[in-house]
PDB file of C-alpha atoms in Angstrom:
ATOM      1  CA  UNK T  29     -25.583-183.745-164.237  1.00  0.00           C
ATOM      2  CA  UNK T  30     -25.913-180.187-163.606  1.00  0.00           C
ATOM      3  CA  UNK T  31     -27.342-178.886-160.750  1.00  0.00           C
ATOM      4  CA  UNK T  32     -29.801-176.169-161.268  1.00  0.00           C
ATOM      5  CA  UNK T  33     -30.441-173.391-158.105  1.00  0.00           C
ATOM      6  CA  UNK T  34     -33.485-171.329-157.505  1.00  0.00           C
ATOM      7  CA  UNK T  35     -33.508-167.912-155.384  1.00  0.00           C
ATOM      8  CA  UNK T  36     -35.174-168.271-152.759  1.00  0.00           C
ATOM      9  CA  UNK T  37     -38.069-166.296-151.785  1.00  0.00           C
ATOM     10  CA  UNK T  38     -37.905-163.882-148.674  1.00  0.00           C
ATOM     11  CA  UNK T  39     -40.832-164.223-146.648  1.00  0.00           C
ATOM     12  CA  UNK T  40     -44.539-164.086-147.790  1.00  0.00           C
ATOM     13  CA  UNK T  41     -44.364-159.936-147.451  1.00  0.00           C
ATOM     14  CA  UNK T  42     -43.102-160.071-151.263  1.00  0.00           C
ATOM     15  CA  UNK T  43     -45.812-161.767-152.730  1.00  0.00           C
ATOM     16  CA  UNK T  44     -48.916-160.333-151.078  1.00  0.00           C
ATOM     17  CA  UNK T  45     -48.435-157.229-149.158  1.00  0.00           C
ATOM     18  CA  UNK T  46     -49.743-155.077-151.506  1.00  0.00           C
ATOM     19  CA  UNK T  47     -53.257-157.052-151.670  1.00  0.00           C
ATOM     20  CA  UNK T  48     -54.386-156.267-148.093  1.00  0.00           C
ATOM     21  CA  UNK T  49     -53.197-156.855-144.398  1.00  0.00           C
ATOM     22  CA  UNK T  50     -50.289-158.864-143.641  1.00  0.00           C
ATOM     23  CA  UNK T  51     -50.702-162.068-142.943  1.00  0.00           C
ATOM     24  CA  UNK T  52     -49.754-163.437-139.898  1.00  0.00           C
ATOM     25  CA  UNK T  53     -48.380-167.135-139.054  1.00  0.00           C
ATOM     26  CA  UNK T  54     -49.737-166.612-135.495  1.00  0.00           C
ATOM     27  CA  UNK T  55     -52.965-167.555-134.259  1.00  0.00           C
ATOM     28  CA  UNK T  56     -53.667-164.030-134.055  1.00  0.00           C
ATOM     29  CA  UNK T  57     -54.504-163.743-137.837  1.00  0.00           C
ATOM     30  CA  UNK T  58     -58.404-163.474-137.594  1.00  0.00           C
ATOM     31  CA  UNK T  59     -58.317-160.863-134.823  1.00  0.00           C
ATOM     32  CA  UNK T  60     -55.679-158.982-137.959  1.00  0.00           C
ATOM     33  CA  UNK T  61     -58.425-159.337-140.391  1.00  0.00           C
ATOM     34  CA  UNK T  62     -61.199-158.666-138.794  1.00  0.00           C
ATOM     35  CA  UNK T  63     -59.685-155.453-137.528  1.00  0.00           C
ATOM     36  CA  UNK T  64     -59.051-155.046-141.245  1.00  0.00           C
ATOM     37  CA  UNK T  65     -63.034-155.550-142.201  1.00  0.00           C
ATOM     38  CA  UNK T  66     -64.003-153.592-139.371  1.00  0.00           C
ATOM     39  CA  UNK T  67     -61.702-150.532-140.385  1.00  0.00           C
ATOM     40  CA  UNK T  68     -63.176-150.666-143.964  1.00  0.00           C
ATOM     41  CA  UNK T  69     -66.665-151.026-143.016  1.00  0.00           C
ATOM     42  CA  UNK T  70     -66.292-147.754-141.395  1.00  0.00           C
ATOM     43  CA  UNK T  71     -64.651-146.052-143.878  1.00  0.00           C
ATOM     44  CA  UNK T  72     -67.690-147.066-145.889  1.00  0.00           C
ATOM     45  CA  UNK T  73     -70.129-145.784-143.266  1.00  0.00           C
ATOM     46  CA  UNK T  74     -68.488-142.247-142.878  1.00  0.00           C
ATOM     47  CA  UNK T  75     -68.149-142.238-146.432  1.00  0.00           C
ATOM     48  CA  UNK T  76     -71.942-142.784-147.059  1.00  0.00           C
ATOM     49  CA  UNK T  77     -72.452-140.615-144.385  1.00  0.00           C
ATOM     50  CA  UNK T  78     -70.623-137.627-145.590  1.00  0.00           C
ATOM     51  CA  UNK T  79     -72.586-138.125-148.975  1.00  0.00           C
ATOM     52  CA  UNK T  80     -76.029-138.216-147.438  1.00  0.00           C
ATOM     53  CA  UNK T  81     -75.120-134.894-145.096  1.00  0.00           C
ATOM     54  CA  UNK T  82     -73.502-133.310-148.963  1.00  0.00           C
ATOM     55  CA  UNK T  83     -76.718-134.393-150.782  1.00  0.00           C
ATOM     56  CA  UNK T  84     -79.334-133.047-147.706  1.00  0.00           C
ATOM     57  CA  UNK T  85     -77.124-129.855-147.344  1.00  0.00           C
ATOM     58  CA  UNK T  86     -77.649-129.700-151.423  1.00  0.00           C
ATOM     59  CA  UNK T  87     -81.005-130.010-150.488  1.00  0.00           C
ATOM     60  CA  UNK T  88     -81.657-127.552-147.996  1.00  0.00           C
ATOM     61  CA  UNK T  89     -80.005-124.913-150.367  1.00  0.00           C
ATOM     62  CA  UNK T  90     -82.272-125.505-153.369  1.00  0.00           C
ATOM     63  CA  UNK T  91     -85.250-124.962-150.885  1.00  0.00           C
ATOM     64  CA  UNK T  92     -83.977-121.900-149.572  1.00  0.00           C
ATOM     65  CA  UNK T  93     -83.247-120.164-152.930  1.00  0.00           C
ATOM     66  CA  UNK T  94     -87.023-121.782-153.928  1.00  0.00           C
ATOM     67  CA  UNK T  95     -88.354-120.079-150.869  1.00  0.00           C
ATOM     68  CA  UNK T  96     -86.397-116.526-151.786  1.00  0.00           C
ATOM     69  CA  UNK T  97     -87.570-116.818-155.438  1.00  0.00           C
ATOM     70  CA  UNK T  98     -91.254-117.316-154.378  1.00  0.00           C
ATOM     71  CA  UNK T  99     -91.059-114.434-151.987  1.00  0.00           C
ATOM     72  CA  UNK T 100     -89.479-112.183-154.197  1.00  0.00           C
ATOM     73  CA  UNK T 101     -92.374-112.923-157.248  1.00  0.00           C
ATOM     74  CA  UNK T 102     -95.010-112.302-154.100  1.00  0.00           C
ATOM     75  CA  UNK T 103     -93.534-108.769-153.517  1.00  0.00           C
ATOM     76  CA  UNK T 104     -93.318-108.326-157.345  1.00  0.00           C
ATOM     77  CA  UNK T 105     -96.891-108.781-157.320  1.00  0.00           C
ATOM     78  CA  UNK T 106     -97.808-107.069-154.497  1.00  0.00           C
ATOM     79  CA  UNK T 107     -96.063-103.954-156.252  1.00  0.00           C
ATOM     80  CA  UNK T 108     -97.954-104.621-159.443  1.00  0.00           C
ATOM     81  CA  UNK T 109    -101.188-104.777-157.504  1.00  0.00           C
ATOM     82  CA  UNK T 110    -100.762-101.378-155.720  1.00  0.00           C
ATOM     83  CA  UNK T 111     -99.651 -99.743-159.220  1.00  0.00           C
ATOM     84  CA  UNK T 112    -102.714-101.396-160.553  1.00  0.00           C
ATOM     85  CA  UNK T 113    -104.905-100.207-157.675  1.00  0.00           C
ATOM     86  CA  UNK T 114    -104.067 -96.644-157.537  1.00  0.00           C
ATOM     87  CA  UNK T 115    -104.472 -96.430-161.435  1.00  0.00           C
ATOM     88  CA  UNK T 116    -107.758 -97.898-160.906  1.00  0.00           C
ATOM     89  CA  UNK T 117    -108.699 -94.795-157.998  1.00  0.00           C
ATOM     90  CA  UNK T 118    -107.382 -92.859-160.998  1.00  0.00           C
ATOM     91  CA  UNK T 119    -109.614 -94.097-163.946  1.00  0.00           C
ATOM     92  CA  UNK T 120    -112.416 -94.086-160.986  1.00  0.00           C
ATOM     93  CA  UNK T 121    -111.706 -90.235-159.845  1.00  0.00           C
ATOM     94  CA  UNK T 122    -111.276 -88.885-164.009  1.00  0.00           C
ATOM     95  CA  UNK T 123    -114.895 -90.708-165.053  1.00  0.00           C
ATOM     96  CA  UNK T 124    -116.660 -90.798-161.790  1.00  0.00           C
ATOM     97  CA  UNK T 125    -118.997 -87.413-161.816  1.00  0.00           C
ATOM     98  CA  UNK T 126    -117.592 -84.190-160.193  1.00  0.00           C
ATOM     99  CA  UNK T 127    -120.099 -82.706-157.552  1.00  0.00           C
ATOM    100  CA  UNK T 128    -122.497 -83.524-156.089  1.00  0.00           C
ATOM    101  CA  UNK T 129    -123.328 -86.839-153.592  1.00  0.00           C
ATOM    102  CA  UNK T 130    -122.005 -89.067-156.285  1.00  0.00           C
ATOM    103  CA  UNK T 131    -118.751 -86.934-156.726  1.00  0.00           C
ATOM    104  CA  UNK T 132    -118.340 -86.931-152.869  1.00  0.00           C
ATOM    105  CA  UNK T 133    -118.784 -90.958-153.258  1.00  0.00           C
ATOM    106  CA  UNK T 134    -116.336 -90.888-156.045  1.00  0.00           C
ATOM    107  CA  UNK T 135    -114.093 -88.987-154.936  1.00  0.00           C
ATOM    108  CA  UNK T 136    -114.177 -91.523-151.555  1.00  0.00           C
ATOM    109  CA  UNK T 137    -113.594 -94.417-153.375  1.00  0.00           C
ATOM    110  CA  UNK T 138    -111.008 -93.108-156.120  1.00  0.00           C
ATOM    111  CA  UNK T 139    -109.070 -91.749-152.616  1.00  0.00           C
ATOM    112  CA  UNK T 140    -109.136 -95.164-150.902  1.00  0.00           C
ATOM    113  CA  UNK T 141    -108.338 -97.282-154.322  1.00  0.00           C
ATOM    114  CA  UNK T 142    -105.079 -94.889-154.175  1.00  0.00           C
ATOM    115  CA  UNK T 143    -104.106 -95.086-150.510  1.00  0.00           C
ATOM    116  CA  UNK T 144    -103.934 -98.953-150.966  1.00  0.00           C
ATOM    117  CA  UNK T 145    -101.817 -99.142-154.092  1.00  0.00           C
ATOM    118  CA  UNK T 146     -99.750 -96.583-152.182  1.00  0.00           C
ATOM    119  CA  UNK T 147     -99.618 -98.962-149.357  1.00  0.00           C
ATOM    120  CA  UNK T 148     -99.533-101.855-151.502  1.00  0.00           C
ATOM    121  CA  UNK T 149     -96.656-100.691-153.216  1.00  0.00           C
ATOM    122  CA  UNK T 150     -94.815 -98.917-150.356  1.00  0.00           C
ATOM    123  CA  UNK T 151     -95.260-101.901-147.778  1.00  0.00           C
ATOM    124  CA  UNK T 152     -95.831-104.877-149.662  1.00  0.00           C
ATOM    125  CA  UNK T 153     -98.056-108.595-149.169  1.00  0.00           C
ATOM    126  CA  UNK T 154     -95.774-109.251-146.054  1.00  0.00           C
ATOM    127  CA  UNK T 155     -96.564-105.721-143.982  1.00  0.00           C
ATOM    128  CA  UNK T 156    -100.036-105.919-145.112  1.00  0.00           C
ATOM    129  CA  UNK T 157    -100.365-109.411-143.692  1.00  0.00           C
ATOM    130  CA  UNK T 158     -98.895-108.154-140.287  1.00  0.00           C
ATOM    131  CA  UNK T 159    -100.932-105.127-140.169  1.00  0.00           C
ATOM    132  CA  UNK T 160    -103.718-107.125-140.370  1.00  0.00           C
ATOM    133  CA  UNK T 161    -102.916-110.145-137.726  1.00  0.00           C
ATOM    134  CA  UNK T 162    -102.197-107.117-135.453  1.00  0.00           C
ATOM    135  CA  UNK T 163    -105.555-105.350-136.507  1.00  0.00           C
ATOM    136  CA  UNK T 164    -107.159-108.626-135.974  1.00  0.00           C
ATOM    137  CA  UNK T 165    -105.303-109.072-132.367  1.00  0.00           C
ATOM    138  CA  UNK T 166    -106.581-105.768-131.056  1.00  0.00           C
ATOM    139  CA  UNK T 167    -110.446-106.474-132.373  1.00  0.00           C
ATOM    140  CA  UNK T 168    -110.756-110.060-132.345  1.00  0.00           C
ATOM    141  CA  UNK T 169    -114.944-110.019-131.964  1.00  0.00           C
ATOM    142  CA  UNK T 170    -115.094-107.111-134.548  1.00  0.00           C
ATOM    143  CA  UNK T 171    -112.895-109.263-136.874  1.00  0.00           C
ATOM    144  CA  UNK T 172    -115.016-112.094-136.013  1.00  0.00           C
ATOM    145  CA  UNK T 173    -118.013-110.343-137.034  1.00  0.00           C
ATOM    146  CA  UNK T 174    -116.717-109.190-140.107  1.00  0.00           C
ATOM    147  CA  UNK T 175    -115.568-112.499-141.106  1.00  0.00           C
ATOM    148  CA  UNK T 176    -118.902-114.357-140.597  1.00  0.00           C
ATOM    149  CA  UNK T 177    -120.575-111.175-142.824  1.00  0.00           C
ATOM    150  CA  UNK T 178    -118.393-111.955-145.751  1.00  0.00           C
ATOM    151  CA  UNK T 179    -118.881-115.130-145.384  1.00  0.00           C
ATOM    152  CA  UNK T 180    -122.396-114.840-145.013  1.00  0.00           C
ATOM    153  CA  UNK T 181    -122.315-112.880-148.635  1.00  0.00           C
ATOM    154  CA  UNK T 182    -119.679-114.890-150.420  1.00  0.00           C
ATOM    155  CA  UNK T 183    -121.984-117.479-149.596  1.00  0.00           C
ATOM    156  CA  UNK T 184    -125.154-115.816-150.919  1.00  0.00           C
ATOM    157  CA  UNK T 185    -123.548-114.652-153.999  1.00  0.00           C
ATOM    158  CA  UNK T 186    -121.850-118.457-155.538  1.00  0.00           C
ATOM    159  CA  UNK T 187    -125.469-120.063-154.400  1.00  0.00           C
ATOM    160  CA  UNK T 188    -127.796-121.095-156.994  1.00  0.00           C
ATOM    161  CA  UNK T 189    -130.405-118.932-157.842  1.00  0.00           C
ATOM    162  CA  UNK T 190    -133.643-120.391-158.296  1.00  0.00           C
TER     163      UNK T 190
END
């Protein structure tokens, strides 16, 4: 009878080191793999990690150039604004009568109308809106005053009649 031979295998490092940590034949093996699972659970942490700070950095970018664009249109219409207003004082100062009280009054209001689409245009929604915190800063009861009149008459005009 013939005697058939096998190779013998090396160790167990041939058949499963490539499919995770080596295995041990000491009773240190569960301290092995649960350095293992504790390793890949924090790869998977700073992994997820990195992708939340990626997405809220995404996020933070697309509200800044949201912010920019909005600005940008508010100036834009600020400008038109001002062009409209001054060719408003325009129309007002060409039909508006020529002497006279009413010409004086015209002549007022077409100037004015034109100094604020200057301004308008020139300085914009954002300088107006600091000019007029500061104007409100240095008068506070006159601004007060003011604000309870037009409120009064805003009021006065969107009641009912009866």
């Amino acid at each position: 009878m013939d005697h058939i031979t096998t190779p013998a295998r090396n160790s167990n490092a041939d058949t499963l080191s490539d499919f995770g940590p080596p295995r041990a034949e000491t009773p240190e093996r569960p301290s092995g793999i649960a350095t293992y699972v504790g390793d890949a659970a924090q790869q998977a942490a700073t992994s997820v990690t990195q992708s939340a700070v990626d997405a809220a950095s995404f996020v933070g970018r697309k509200a800044e150039d949201a912010a920019t664009f909005v600005g940008q249109k508010t100036e834009e219409a600020g400008a038109a604004v001002g062009g409209s207003l001054r060719s408003l004082g325009n129309t007002v100062r060409e039909r508006g009568p020529e002497s006279g009280m009413a010409g004086d009054a015209t002549t007022a209001v077409a100037d004015s109308l034109e100094s604020s689409g200057r301004y308008l245009q020139e300085e914009g929604l954002k300088e107006m809106a600091e000019d007029v915190t500061k104007l409100i800063r240095r008068n506070p009861i006159q601004s007060l005053v003011i604000g309870v009149a037009a409120g009064y008459l805003v009021g006065r005009a969107m009641s009912p009649r009866s």
